[in-house]
């Protein structure tokens, strides 16, 4: 199966994600953005009891589960 990637949309979405402040454990700006992006794709975000967001994509074969993970927080450095 071959996919066509809209590079302009991809880069615009990537820039929105990277430019959104999201310090570790504090996501009041990131989670709504993830929900907005999921909505643009016709999907939705669900949260577990710890507040971790997931976008669940239904596939043709429901007997298998695949997880793709990523950090949505800014990786910081603590300096003393």
N, CA, C and O atoms as a GROMACS GRO file, in nm:
protein
  320
    1UNK      N    1   0.084  -0.117   0.000
    1UNK     CA    2   0.000   0.000   0.000
    1UNK      C    3   0.089   0.124   0.000
    1UNK      O    4   0.182   0.134   0.080
    2UNK      N    5   0.062   0.216  -0.088
    2UNK     CA    6   0.141   0.337  -0.100
    2UNK      C    7   0.061   0.456  -0.047
    2UNK      O    8  -0.058   0.469  -0.075
    3UNK      N    9   0.128   0.543   0.028
    3UNK     CA   10   0.064   0.661   0.085
    3UNK      C   11   0.125   0.786   0.026
    3UNK      O   12   0.246   0.792   0.002
    4UNK      N   13   0.044   0.885   0.004
    4UNK     CA   14   0.092   1.017  -0.038
    4UNK      C   15   0.095   1.105   0.086
    4UNK      O   16  -0.007   1.120   0.153
    5UNK      N   17   0.209   1.162   0.117
    5UNK     CA   18   0.223   1.247   0.234
    5UNK      C   19   0.219   1.393   0.190
    5UNK      O   20   0.298   1.436   0.106
    6UNK      N   21   0.128   1.467   0.249
    6UNK     CA   22   0.118   1.611   0.226
    6UNK      C   23   0.225   1.677   0.314
    6UNK      O   24   0.200   1.705   0.431
    7UNK      N   25   0.341   1.702   0.257
    7UNK     CA   26   0.454   1.752   0.335
    7UNK      C   27   0.425   1.889   0.396
    7UNK      O   28   0.471   1.917   0.507
    8UNK      N   29   0.350   1.973   0.327
    8UNK     CA   30   0.317   2.105   0.384
    8UNK      C   31   0.233   2.089   0.511
    8UNK      O   32   0.260   2.154   0.612
    9UNK      N   33   0.132   2.003   0.506
    9UNK     CA   34   0.048   1.978   0.623
    9UNK      C   35   0.129   1.909   0.733
    9UNK      O   36   0.116   1.944   0.851
   10UNK      N   37   0.211   1.814   0.696
   10UNK     CA   38   0.295   1.743   0.792
   10UNK      C   39   0.386   1.840   0.867
   10UNK      O   40   0.392   1.837   0.990
   11UNK      N   41   0.456   1.925   0.795
   11UNK     CA   42   0.548   2.019   0.857
   11UNK      C   43   0.475   2.124   0.941
   11UNK      O   44   0.523   2.164   1.047
   12UNK      N   45   0.358   2.168   0.894
   12UNK     CA   46   0.278   2.263   0.970
   12UNK      C   47   0.233   2.200   1.104
   12UNK      O   48   0.242   2.264   1.209
   13UNK      N   49   0.186   2.077   1.098
   13UNK     CA   50   0.142   2.006   1.220
   13UNK      C   51   0.260   1.982   1.313
   13UNK      O   52   0.248   2.002   1.434
   14UNK      N   53   0.372   1.940   1.259
   14UNK     CA   54   0.492   1.918   1.339
   14UNK      C   55   0.533   2.046   1.409
   14UNK      O   56   0.566   2.044   1.528
   15UNK      N   57   0.532   2.158   1.338
   15UNK     CA   58   0.571   2.286   1.395
   15UNK      C   59   0.475   2.326   1.509
   15UNK      O   60   0.519   2.377   1.612
   16UNK      N   61   0.345   2.301   1.490
   16UNK     CA   62   0.248   2.332   1.596
   16UNK      C   63   0.279   2.252   1.722
   16UNK      O   64   0.271   2.304   1.833
   17UNK      N   65   0.314   2.125   1.704
   17UNK     CA   66   0.345   2.041   1.820
   17UNK      C   67   0.473   2.087   1.890
   17UNK      O   68   0.477   2.096   2.012
   18UNK      N   69   0.575   2.114   1.812
   18UNK     CA   70   0.704   2.153   1.868
   18UNK      C   71   0.696   2.291   1.936
   18UNK      O   72   0.762   2.313   2.037
   19UNK      N   73   0.617   2.381   1.881
   19UNK     CA   74   0.608   2.516   1.935
   19UNK      C   75   0.516   2.528   2.056
   19UNK      O   76   0.508   2.634   2.117
   20UNK      N   77   0.446   2.421   2.093
   20UNK     CA   78   0.352   2.426   2.204
   20UNK      C   79   0.425   2.394   2.335
   20UNK      O   80   0.483   2.286   2.348
   21UNK      N   81   0.423   2.486   2.431
   21UNK     CA   82   0.488   2.458   2.560
   21UNK      C   83   0.424   2.337   2.628
   21UNK      O   84   0.302   2.326   2.638
   22UNK      N   85   0.509   2.247   2.675
   22UNK     CA   86   0.458   2.126   2.741
   22UNK      C   87   0.562   2.073   2.840
   22UNK      O   88   0.619   1.967   2.818
   23UNK      N   89   0.586   2.146   2.949
   23UNK     CA   90   0.682   2.097   3.047
   23UNK      C   91   0.638   1.964   3.106
   23UNK      O   92   0.518   1.934   3.110
   24UNK      N   93   0.732   1.887   3.150
   24UNK     CA   94   0.705   1.752   3.201
   24UNK      C   95   0.593   1.755   3.305
   24UNK      O   96   0.598   1.828   3.403
   25UNK      N   97   0.490   1.672   3.280
   25UNK     CA   98   0.379   1.658   3.374
   25UNK      C   99   0.277   1.770   3.372
   25UNK      O  100   0.188   1.772   3.457
   26UNK      N  101   0.287   1.863   3.278
   26UNK     CA  102   0.198   1.978   3.275
   26UNK      C  103   0.158   2.005   3.130
   26UNK      O  104   0.234   2.066   3.054
   27UNK      N  105   0.038   1.959   3.091
   27UNK     CA  106   0.000   1.959   2.950
   27UNK      C  107  -0.129   2.035   2.917
   27UNK      O  108  -0.203   1.991   2.830
   28UNK      N  109  -0.158   2.148   2.984
   28UNK     CA  110  -0.286   2.215   2.955
   28UNK      C  111  -0.293   2.273   2.813
   28UNK      O  112  -0.403   2.299   2.764
   29UNK      N  113  -0.180   2.292   2.748
   29UNK     CA  114  -0.182   2.340   2.609
   29UNK      C  115  -0.166   2.225   2.510
   29UNK      O  116  -0.223   2.230   2.401
   30UNK      N  117  -0.089   2.123   2.547
   30UNK     CA  118  -0.062   2.014   2.454
   30UNK      C  119  -0.183   1.924   2.433
   30UNK      O  120  -0.215   1.889   2.319
   31UNK      N  121  -0.252   1.885   2.540
   31UNK     CA  122  -0.364   1.791   2.524
   31UNK      C  123  -0.474   1.846   2.435
   31UNK      O  124  -0.523   1.772   2.350
   32UNK      N  125  -0.517   1.972   2.450
   32UNK     CA  126  -0.617   2.024   2.357
   32UNK      C  127  -0.568   2.027   2.212
   32UNK      O  128  -0.645   2.005   2.119
   33UNK      N  129  -0.438   2.054   2.194
   33UNK     CA  130  -0.382   2.054   2.058
   33UNK      C  131  -0.387   1.913   2.000
   33UNK      O  132  -0.422   1.895   1.883
   34UNK      N  133  -0.352   1.812   2.080
   34UNK     CA  134  -0.360   1.674   2.033
   34UNK      C  135  -0.504   1.638   1.995
   34UNK      O  136  -0.528   1.570   1.895
   35UNK      N  137  -0.601   1.684   2.075
   35UNK     CA  138  -0.742   1.659   2.044
   35UNK      C  139  -0.782   1.727   1.914
   35UNK      O  140  -0.856   1.670   1.834
   36UNK      N  141  -0.733   1.848   1.892
   36UNK     CA  142  -0.764   1.921   1.769
   36UNK      C  143  -0.706   1.849   1.647
   36UNK      O  144  -0.774   1.832   1.546
   37UNK      N  145  -0.581   1.808   1.657
   37UNK     CA  146  -0.516   1.738   1.545
   37UNK      C  147  -0.586   1.606   1.517
   37UNK      O  148  -0.608   1.570   1.402
   38UNK      N  149  -0.621   1.532   1.622
   38UNK     CA  150  -0.693   1.406   1.604
   38UNK      C  151  -0.826   1.432   1.534
   38UNK      O  152  -0.865   1.357   1.445
   39UNK      N  153  -0.896   1.538   1.575
   39UNK     CA  154  -1.024   1.573   1.512
   39UNK      C  155  -1.009   1.604   1.365
   39UNK      O  156  -1.095   1.568   1.285
   40UNK      N  157  -0.899   1.670   1.328
   40UNK     CA  158  -0.872   1.700   1.186
   40UNK      C  159  -0.857   1.571   1.106
   40UNK      O  160  -0.884   1.568   0.985
   41UNK      N  161  -0.814   1.464   1.173
   41UNK     CA  162  -0.796   1.334   1.107
   41UNK      C  163  -0.918   1.244   1.121
   41UNK      O  164  -0.916   1.128   1.080
   42UNK      N  165  -1.025   1.299   1.179
   42UNK     CA  166  -1.147   1.220   1.198
   42UNK      C  167  -1.135   1.121   1.312
   42UNK      O  168  -1.206   1.020   1.315
   43UNK      N  169  -1.045   1.149   1.406
   43UNK     CA  170  -1.022   1.060   1.520
   43UNK      C  171  -1.050   1.135   1.649
   43UNK      O  172  -1.085   1.253   1.646
   44UNK      N  173  -1.035   1.066   1.761
   44UNK     CA  174  -1.052   1.132   1.889
   44UNK      C  175  -0.946   1.082   1.986
   44UNK      O  176  -0.888   0.975   1.967
   45UNK      N  177  -0.922   1.161   2.087
   45UNK     CA  178  -0.826   1.127   2.192
   45UNK      C  179  -0.904   1.076   2.312
   45UNK      O  180  -1.007   1.133   2.349
   46UNK      N  181  -0.855   0.969   2.373
   46UNK     CA  182  -0.911   0.919   2.499
   46UNK      C  183  -0.797   0.922   2.600
   46UNK      O  184  -0.680   0.919   2.564
   47UNK      N  185  -0.834   0.930   2.728
   47UNK     CA  186  -0.735   0.940   2.835
   47UNK      C  187  -0.749   0.824   2.932
   47UNK      O  188  -0.860   0.778   2.960
   48UNK      N  189  -0.636   0.776   2.981
   48UNK     CA  190  -0.642   0.675   3.086
   48UNK      C  191  -0.654   0.746   3.221
   48UNK      O  192  -0.662   0.869   3.226
   49UNK      N  193  -0.657   0.670   3.328
   49UNK     CA  194  -0.679   0.729   3.460
   49UNK      C  195  -0.564   0.819   3.507
   49UNK      O  196  -0.580   0.896   3.602
   50UNK      N  197  -0.450   0.809   3.442
   50UNK     CA  198  -0.336   0.896   3.477
   50UNK      C  199  -0.328   1.019   3.387
   50UNK      O  200  -0.236   1.101   3.401
   51UNK      N  201  -0.424   1.032   3.295
   51UNK     CA  202  -0.426   1.148   3.207
   51UNK      C  203  -0.343   1.134   3.081
   51UNK      O  204  -0.320   1.233   3.011
   52UNK      N  205  -0.296   1.013   3.052
   52UNK     CA  206  -0.217   0.990   2.931
   52UNK      C  207  -0.311   0.984   2.811
   52UNK      O  208  -0.407   0.907   2.811
   53UNK      N  209  -0.284   1.065   2.706
   53UNK     CA  210  -0.371   1.065   2.589
   53UNK      C  211  -0.338   0.951   2.493
   53UNK      O  212  -0.221   0.914   2.475
   54UNK      N  213  -0.441   0.896   2.431
   54UNK     CA  214  -0.428   0.791   2.330
   54UNK      C  215  -0.520   0.824   2.214
   54UNK      O  216  -0.634   0.866   2.234
   55UNK      N  217  -0.471   0.803   2.092
   55UNK     CA  218  -0.556   0.808   1.974
   55UNK      C  219  -0.567   0.665   1.924
   55UNK      O  220  -0.467   0.605   1.884
   56UNK      N  221  -0.684   0.611   1.928
   56UNK     CA  222  -0.705   0.471   1.890
   56UNK      C  223  -0.755   0.466   1.746
   56UNK      O  224  -0.858   0.524   1.713
   57UNK      N  225  -0.681   0.396   1.662
   57UNK     CA  226  -0.717   0.381   1.522
   57UNK      C  227  -0.763   0.239   1.498
   57UNK      O  228  -0.691   0.143   1.527
   58UNK      N  229  -0.882   0.226   1.446
   58UNK     CA  230  -0.935   0.094   1.416
   58UNK      C  231  -0.870   0.041   1.288
   58UNK      O  232  -0.852   0.115   1.191
   59UNK      N  233  -0.835  -0.086   1.289
   59UNK     CA  234  -0.774  -0.149   1.172
   59UNK      C  235  -0.864  -0.256   1.114
   59UNK      O  236  -0.974  -0.280   1.164
   60UNK      N  237  -0.817  -0.320   1.010
   60UNK     CA  238  -0.895  -0.427   0.947
   60UNK      C  239  -0.894  -0.552   1.032
   60UNK      O  240  -0.992  -0.626   1.034
   61UNK      N  241  -0.783  -0.578   1.103
   61UNK     CA  242  -0.770  -0.699   1.184
   61UNK      C  243  -0.772  -0.658   1.330
   61UNK      O  244  -0.675  -0.603   1.381
   62UNK      N  245  -0.884  -0.683   1.398
   62UNK     CA  246  -0.901  -0.643   1.538
   62UNK      C  247  -0.837  -0.740   1.637
   62UNK      O  248  -0.849  -0.722   1.758
   63UNK      N  249  -0.768  -0.845   1.586
   63UNK     CA  250  -0.706  -0.942   1.676
   63UNK      C  251  -0.566  -0.899   1.719
   63UNK      O  252  -0.506  -0.961   1.806
   64UNK      N  253  -0.515  -0.793   1.659
   64UNK     CA  254  -0.380  -0.747   1.690
   64UNK      C  255  -0.383  -0.602   1.737
   64UNK      O  256  -0.468  -0.524   1.694
   65UNK      N  257  -0.291  -0.568   1.825
   65UNK     CA  258  -0.279  -0.431   1.873
   65UNK      C  259  -0.136  -0.383   1.849
   65UNK      O  260  -0.040  -0.455   1.877
   66UNK      N  261  -0.124  -0.263   1.797
   66UNK     CA  262   0.006  -0.202   1.773
   66UNK      C  263   0.006  -0.068   1.847
   66UNK      O  264  -0.090   0.008   1.839
   67UNK      N  265   0.114  -0.041   1.918
   67UNK     CA  266   0.127   0.086   1.990
   67UNK      C  267   0.245   0.162   1.933
   67UNK      O  268   0.355   0.109   1.921
   68UNK      N  269   0.221   0.287   1.898
   68UNK     CA  270   0.328   0.377   1.859
   68UNK      C  271   0.331   0.485   1.965
   68UNK      O  272   0.231   0.555   1.986
   69UNK      N  273   0.443   0.500   2.033
   69UNK     CA  274   0.452   0.595   2.143
   69UNK      C  275   0.542   0.711   2.109
   69UNK      O  276   0.632   0.701   2.026
   70UNK      N  277   0.515   0.822   2.176
   70UNK     CA  278   0.598   0.941   2.158
   70UNK      C  279   0.587   1.028   2.282
   70UNK      O  280   0.487   1.024   2.353
   71UNK      N  281   0.688   1.106   2.307
   71UNK     CA  282   0.682   1.203   2.416
   71UNK      C  283   0.611   1.328   2.367
   71UNK      O  284   0.640   1.378   2.258
   72UNK      N  285   0.520   1.379   2.447
   72UNK     CA  286   0.453   1.506   2.414
   72UNK      C  287   0.502   1.616   2.505
   72UNK      O  288   0.453   1.728   2.499
   73UNK      N  289   0.598   1.584   2.589
   73UNK     CA  290   0.647   1.685   2.681
   73UNK      C  291   0.784   1.736   2.636
   73UNK      O  292   0.854   1.672   2.557
   74UNK      N  293   0.818   1.851   2.689
   74UNK     CA  294   0.948   1.911   2.663
   74UNK      C  295   1.048   1.843   2.756
   74UNK      O  296   1.030   1.842   2.878
   75UNK      N  297   1.150   1.787   2.699
   75UNK     CA  298   1.253   1.724   2.780
   75UNK      C  299   1.344   1.835   2.831
   75UNK      O  300   1.408   1.906   2.753
   76UNK      N  301   1.349   1.848   2.961
   76UNK     CA  302   1.424   1.960   3.019
   76UNK      C  303   1.552   1.915   3.085
   76UNK      O  304   1.580   1.795   3.098
   77UNK      N  305   1.630   2.011   3.127
   77UNK     CA  306   1.755   1.987   3.197
   77UNK      C  307   1.751   2.065   3.326
   77UNK      O  308   1.720   2.185   3.327
   78UNK      N  309   1.781   1.998   3.436
   78UNK     CA  310   1.783   2.064   3.565
   78UNK      C  311   1.927   2.107   3.592
   78UNK      O  312   2.018   2.025   3.590
   79UNK      N  313   1.945   2.235   3.618
   79UNK     CA  314   2.077   2.290   3.645
   79UNK      C  315   2.076   2.347   3.786
   79UNK      O  316   1.986   2.423   3.822
   80UNK      N  317   2.174   2.310   3.865
   80UNK     CA  318   2.186   2.363   4.001
   80UNK      C  319   2.293   2.468   4.008
   80UNK      O  320   2.317   2.524   4.115
   0.00000   0.00000   0.00000
